[in-house]
XYZ file of C-alpha atoms in Angstrom:
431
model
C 10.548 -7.126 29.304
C 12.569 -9.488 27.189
C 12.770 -9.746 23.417
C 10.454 -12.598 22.991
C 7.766 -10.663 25.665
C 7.346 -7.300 23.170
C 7.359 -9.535 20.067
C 4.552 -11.286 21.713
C 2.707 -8.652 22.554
C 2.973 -7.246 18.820
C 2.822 -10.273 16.592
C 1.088 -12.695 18.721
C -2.453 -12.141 16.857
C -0.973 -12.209 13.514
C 0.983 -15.192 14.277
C -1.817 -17.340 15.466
C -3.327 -16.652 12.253
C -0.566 -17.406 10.294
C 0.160 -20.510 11.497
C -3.435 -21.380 11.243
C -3.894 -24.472 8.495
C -5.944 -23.319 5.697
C -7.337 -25.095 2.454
C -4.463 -25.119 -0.205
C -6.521 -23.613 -3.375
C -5.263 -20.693 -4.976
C -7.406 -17.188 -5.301
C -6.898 -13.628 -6.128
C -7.515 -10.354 -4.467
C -10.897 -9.262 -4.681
C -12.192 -5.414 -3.314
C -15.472 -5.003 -1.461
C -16.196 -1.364 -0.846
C -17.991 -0.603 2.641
C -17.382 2.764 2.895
C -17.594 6.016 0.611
C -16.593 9.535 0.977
C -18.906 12.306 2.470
C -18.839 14.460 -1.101
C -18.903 12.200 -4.113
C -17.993 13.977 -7.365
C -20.773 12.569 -9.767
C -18.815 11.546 -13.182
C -19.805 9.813 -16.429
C -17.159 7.413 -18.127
C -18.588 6.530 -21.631
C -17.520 3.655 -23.209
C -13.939 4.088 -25.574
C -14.934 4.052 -29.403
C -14.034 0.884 -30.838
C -12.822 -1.000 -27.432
C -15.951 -3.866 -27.391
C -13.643 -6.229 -29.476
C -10.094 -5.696 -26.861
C -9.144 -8.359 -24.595
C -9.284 -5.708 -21.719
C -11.721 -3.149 -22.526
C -10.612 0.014 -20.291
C -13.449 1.917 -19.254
C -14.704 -0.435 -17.089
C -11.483 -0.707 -15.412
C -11.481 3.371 -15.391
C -15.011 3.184 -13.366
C -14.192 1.102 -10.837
C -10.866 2.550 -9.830
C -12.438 5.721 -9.350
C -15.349 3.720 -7.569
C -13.027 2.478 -5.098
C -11.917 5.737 -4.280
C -14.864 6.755 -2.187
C -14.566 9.880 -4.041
C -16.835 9.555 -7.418
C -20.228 8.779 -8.004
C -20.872 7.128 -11.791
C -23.310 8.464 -13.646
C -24.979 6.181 -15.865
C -23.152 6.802 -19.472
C -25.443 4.035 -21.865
C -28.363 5.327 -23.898
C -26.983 8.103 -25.486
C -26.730 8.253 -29.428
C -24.650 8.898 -30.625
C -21.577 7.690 -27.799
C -19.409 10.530 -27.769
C -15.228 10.216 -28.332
C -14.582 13.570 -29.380
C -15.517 17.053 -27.785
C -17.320 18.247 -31.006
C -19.634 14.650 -30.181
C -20.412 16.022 -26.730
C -24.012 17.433 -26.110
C -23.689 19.141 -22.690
C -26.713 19.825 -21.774
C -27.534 15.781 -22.060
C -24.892 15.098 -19.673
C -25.903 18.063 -17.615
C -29.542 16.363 -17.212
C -28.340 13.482 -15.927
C -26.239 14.885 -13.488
C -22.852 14.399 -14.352
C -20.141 17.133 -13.540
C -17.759 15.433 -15.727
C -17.219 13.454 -18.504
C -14.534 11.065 -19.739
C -14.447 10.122 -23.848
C -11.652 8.408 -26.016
C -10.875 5.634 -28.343
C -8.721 3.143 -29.448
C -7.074 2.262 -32.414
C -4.773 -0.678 -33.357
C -1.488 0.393 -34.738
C 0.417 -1.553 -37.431
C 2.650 -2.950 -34.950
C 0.366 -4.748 -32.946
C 0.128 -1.467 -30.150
C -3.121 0.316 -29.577
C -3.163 4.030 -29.819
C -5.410 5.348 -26.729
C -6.715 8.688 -26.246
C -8.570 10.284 -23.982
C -10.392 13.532 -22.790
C -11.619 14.764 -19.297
C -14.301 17.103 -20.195
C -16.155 19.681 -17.604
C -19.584 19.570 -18.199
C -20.636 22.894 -16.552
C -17.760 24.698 -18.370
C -18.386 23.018 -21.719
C -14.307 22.869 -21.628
C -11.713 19.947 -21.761
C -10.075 19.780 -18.414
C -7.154 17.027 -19.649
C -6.636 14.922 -22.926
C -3.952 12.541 -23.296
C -2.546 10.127 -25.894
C -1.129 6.963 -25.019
C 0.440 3.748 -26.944
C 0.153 0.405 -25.233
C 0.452 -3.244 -26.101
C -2.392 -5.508 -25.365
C -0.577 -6.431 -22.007
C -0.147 -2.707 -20.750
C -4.225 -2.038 -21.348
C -5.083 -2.778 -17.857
C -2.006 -0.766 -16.601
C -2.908 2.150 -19.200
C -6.352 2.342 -17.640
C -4.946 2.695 -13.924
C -2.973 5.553 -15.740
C -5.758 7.195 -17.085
C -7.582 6.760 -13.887
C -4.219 8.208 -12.365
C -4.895 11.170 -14.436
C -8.792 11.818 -13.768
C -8.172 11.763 -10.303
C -5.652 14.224 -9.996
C -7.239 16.852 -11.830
C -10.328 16.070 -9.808
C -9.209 16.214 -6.794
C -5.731 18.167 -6.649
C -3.839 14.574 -5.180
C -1.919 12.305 -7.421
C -3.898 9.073 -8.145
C -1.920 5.664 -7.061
C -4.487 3.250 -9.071
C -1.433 2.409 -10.716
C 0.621 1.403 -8.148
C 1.280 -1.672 -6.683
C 0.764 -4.130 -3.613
C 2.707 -6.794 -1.498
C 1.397 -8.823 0.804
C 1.991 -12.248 2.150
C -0.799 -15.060 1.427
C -0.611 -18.336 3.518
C -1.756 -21.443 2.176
C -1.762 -24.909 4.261
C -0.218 -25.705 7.217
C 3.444 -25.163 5.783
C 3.264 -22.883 2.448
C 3.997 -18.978 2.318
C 4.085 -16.827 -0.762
C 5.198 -12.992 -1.031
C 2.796 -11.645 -3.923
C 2.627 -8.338 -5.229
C -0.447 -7.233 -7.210
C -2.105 -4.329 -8.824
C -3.830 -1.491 -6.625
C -7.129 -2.885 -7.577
C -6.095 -6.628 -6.176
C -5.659 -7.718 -9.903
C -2.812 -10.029 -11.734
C -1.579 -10.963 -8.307
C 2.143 -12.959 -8.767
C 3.813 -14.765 -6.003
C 7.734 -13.418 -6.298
C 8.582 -15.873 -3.065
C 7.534 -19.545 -2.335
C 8.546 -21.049 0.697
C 7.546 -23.730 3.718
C 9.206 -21.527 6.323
C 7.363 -17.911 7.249
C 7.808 -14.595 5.492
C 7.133 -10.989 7.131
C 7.443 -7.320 6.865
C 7.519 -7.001 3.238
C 8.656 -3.447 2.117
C 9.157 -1.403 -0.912
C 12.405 0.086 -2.270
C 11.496 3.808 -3.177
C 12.060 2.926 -7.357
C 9.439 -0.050 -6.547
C 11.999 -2.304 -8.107
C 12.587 -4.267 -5.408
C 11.212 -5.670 -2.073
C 13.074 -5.963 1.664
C 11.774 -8.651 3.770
C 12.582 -10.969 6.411
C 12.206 -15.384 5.772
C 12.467 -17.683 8.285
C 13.787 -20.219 5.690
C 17.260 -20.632 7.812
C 15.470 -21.562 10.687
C 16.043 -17.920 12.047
C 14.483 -14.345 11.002
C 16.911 -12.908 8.247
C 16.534 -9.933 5.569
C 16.599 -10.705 2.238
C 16.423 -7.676 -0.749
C 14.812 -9.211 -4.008
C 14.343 -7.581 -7.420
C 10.598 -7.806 -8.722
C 12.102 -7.748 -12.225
C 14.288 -10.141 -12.033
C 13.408 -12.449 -9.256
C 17.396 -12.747 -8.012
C 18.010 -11.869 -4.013
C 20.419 -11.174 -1.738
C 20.868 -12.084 1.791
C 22.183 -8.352 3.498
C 21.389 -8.685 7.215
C 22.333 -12.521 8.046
C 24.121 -12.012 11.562
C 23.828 -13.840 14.334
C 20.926 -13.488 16.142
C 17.406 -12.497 14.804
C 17.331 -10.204 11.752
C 14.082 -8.376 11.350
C 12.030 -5.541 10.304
C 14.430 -4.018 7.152
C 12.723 -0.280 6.285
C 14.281 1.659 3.336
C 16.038 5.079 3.233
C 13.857 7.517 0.893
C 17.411 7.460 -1.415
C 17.344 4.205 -1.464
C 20.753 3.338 -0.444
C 20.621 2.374 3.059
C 18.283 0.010 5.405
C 16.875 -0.073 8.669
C 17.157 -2.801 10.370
C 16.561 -4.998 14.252
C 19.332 -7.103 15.091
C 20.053 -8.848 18.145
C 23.743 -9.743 16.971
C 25.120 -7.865 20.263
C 22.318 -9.027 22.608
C 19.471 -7.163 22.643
C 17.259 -6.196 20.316
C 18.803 -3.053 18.633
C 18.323 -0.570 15.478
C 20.949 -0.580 13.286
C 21.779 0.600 9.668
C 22.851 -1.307 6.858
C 23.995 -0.907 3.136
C 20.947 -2.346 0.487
C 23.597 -4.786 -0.722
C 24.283 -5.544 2.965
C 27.611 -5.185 4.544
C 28.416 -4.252 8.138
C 25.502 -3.075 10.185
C 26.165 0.858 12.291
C 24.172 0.622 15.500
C 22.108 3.542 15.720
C 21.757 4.153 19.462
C 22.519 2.160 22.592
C 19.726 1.176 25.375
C 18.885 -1.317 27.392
C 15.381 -1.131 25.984
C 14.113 -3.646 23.181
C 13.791 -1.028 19.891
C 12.345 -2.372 16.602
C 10.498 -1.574 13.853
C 12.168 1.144 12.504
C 10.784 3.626 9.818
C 12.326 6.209 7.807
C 11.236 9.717 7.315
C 10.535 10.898 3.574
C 13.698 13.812 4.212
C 15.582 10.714 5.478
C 16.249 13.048 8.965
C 14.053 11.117 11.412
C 13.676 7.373 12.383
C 9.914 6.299 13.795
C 10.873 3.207 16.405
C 8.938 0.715 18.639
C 10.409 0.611 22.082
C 9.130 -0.938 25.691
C 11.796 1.588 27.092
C 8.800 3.548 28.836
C 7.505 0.145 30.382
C 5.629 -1.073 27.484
C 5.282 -0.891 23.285
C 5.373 3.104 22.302
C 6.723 4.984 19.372
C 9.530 7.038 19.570
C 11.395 9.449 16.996
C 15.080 9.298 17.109
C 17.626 11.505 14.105
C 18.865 9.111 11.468
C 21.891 9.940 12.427
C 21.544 8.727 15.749
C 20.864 10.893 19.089
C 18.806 10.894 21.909
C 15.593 9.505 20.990
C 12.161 11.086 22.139
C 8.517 9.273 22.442
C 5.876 10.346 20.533
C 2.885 8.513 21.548
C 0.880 8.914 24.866
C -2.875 7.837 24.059
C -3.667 3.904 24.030
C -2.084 1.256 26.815
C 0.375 0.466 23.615
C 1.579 1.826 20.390
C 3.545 0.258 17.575
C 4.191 -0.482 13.942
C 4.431 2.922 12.970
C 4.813 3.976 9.078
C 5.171 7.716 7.877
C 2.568 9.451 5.331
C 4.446 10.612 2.268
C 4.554 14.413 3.580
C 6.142 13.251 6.878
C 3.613 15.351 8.665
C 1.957 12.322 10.316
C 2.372 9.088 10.490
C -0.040 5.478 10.963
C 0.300 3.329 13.494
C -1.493 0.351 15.187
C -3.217 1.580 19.152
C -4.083 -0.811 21.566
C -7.165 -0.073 23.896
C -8.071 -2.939 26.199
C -8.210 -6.056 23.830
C -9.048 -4.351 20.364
C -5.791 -3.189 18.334
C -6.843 -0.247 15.407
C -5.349 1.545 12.662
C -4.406 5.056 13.920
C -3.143 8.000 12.136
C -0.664 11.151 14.739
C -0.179 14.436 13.790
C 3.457 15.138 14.307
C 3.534 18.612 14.917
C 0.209 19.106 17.173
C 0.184 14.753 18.702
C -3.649 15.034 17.534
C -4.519 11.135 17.349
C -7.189 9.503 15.150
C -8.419 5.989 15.903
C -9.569 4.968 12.304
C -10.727 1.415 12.389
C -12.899 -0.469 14.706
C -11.559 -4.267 14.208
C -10.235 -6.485 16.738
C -6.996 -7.697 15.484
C -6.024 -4.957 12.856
C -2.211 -4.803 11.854
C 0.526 -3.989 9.790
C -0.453 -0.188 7.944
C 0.659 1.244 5.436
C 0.163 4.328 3.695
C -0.628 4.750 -0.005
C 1.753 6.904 -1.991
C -0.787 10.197 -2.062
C -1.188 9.443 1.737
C -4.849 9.296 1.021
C -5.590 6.004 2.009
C -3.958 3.187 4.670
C -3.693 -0.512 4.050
C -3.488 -2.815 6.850
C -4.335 -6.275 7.662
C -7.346 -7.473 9.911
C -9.367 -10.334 11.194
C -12.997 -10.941 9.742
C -14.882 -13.820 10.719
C -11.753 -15.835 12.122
C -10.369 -15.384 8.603
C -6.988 -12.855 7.646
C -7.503 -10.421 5.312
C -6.586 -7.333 4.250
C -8.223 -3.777 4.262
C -8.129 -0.154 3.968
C -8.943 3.063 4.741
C -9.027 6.540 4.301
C -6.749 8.772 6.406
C -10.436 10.358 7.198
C -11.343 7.088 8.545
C -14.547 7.778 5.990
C -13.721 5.243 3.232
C -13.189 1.954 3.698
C -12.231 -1.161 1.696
C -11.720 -5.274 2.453
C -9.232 -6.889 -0.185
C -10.127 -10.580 0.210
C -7.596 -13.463 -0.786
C -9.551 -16.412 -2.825
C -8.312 -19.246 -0.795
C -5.717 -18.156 1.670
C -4.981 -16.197 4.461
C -3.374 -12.587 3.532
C -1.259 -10.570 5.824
C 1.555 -8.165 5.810
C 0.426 -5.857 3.238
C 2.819 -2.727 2.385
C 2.115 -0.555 -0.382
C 4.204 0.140 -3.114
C 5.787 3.726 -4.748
C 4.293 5.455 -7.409
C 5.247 4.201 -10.818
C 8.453 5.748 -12.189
């Protein structure tokens, strides 16, 4: 099979999309919940004392990221008098009545400076105790973000995982016949900002481990090559510009190095380069077309996609190079593979006749779970706390993006205003 054959086979269904015109109005990121967890933890979130006058009250920012977990039910928190924002305001047995297992209380308080002083308590209803309290000081731009934090906070002491409401997304939206941005938004879809603006395609988006910057691949030359950009400061670097196609970077979990597909040599081949670019170290030799390369979180292991077996499967190969062994034996193809933040499993899209689904492998056993039931699904990516997957999909002839739990139980679509969104990868956990 030549180069062109497996890229088809991968990319043509998100390539007829993308190259689909589209209306040229802008939108933002908006989260419909069609799924929720078995066990919801039922949770009351009274309003902050003294937040009605902010220009971004938190609470109800607070509610819906723990909404959009799947994991908490929200008990209704108006109607009581007085509103409780410190333990000795709590009456229990209220709370108790209306079914709540928790409770979250706090206030806000401008500072001299212009700041707001935030604090907050998680309180346990049925143990009449405070389970977490914390103190923050934010501007009026970090409120949102201080919320997600909060959330962050609520979350893990709920459920034992770290919460990732404060992380972030990328994604790539196109607009028109000939436009392409590379955003990156908030978890919840919100103060979306496009970091890239170009006529020519963009693809395979992905994170630095610090979150401060973002590898992908623009076909601005005229030909596929890897650019590394800071989200800070906006400048970018060219580091894999060889002859050839340059494709599908993947950081090291230091940081220091990339994966990366070149065809400089011929075919199409994994290779490693520096994150400031510099010569490229081919990892292995075949005759085989390997791409998509993905590191491990111990940096020990690269996840591949090779036709070496006769068509797309995943293989695992040392990061220092070796004999590399395949991994995947369920589904008539297997590709696009991404590890979960343990390195225990990993995502991956399956192909069964003519639907292509999110699917999550247990390294150590090969257990495989098929957890979507789209058409066209594409591109995963696992949250931070491994918790939850987002990937890209098809709905109603339209791109957009979606996820779901690594249960297959919850399940999310994040819809772009006016545009077609693809490539999603999400971002680290907030340093």
């Amino acid at each position: 099979m030549r180069l062109d054959g497996l890229v088809r086979l991968v990319r043509a269904a998100a390539l007829l999309l993308l190259l689909a015109p589209l209306p040229l109005a802008h939108g933002a990121l908006t989260i419909e919940i069609i799924g929720a967890g078995a066990n919801q933890f039922p949770i009351a979130i009274v309003p902050f004392r003294a937040e009605a006058g902010l220009p971004q009250q938190l609470t109800p920012v607070i509610e819906a990221d723990l909404a959009r977990s799947g994991m908490f039910k929200t008990v209704d928190a108006g109607g009581v008098n007085p509103t409780p924002s410190e333990p000795q305001d709590v009456n229990f047995p209220t709370w108790r009545a209306r079914g709540a297992d928790a409770i979250v209380i706090g206030s806000i308080s401008p500072l001299a400076d212009g700041r707001y002083d935030i604090r907050f308590r998680l309180m346990d209803v049925g143990k009449q105790t405070q389970l977490a309290g914390f103190a923050y000081t934010a501007s009026r731009e970090q409120l949102r973000f201080t919320a997600h934090k909060i959330a962050d906070v609520i979350y893990e002491k709920l459920t034992g995982d770290k919460g990732v409401f404060s992380t972030r997304i990328a994604y790539v939206v196109k607009r028109g016949s000939t436009r392409f941005e590379l955003q990156v938004a908030d978890a919840d879809g919100y103060g979306a900002q496009t970091i890239l603006d170009s006529r020519e395609p963009i693809i395979s988006p992905s994170w630095s481990p610090d979150g401060t910057r973002i590898a992908y691949v623009s076909f601005e030359a005229k030909k596929p090559v890897v650019y590394v950009q800071s989200i800070t400061t906006g400048t970018r670097k060219a580091v894999a510009n060889f002859w050839g196609s340059n494709s599908a970077p993947a950081w090291s979990a230091d940081g220091r190095r990339l994966a990366v597909c070149l065809t400089k040599d011929g075919g199409s081949q994994l290779y490693i380069i520096s994150a400031d670019g510099g010569e490229a170290t081919r990892l292995m030799r075949s005759n085989a077309i390997d791409t998509e390369p993905n590191f491990s979180p111990a940096d020990d292991l690269l996840l591949f996609t090779s036709d070496r077996g006769g068509s797309p499967q995943i293989y695992g190969v040392p990061a220092s190079g070796g004999e590399a062994r395949r991994l995947t034996f369920e589904g008539s193809q297997n590709f696009s593979p991404r590890f979960s933040p343990d390195g225990k499993s990993f995502t991956f899209i399956q192909r069964n006749g003519n639907r292509f689904n999110v699917a999550v492998q247990d390294l150590a056993t090969r257990q495989v779970q098929v957890l979507t039931n789209g058409s066209v699904d594409e591109s995963p990516s696992f949250a931070p706390n491994g918790r939850m997957i987002l990937y890209a999909t098809v709905v109603g002839g339209r791109g957009i993006l979606s996820a779901v739990s690594s249960d297959g139980r919850v399940k999310q679509r994040l819809t772009e205003g006016a545009g077609d969104a693809r490539e999603p990868a999400w971002g680290p956990l907030p340093k």
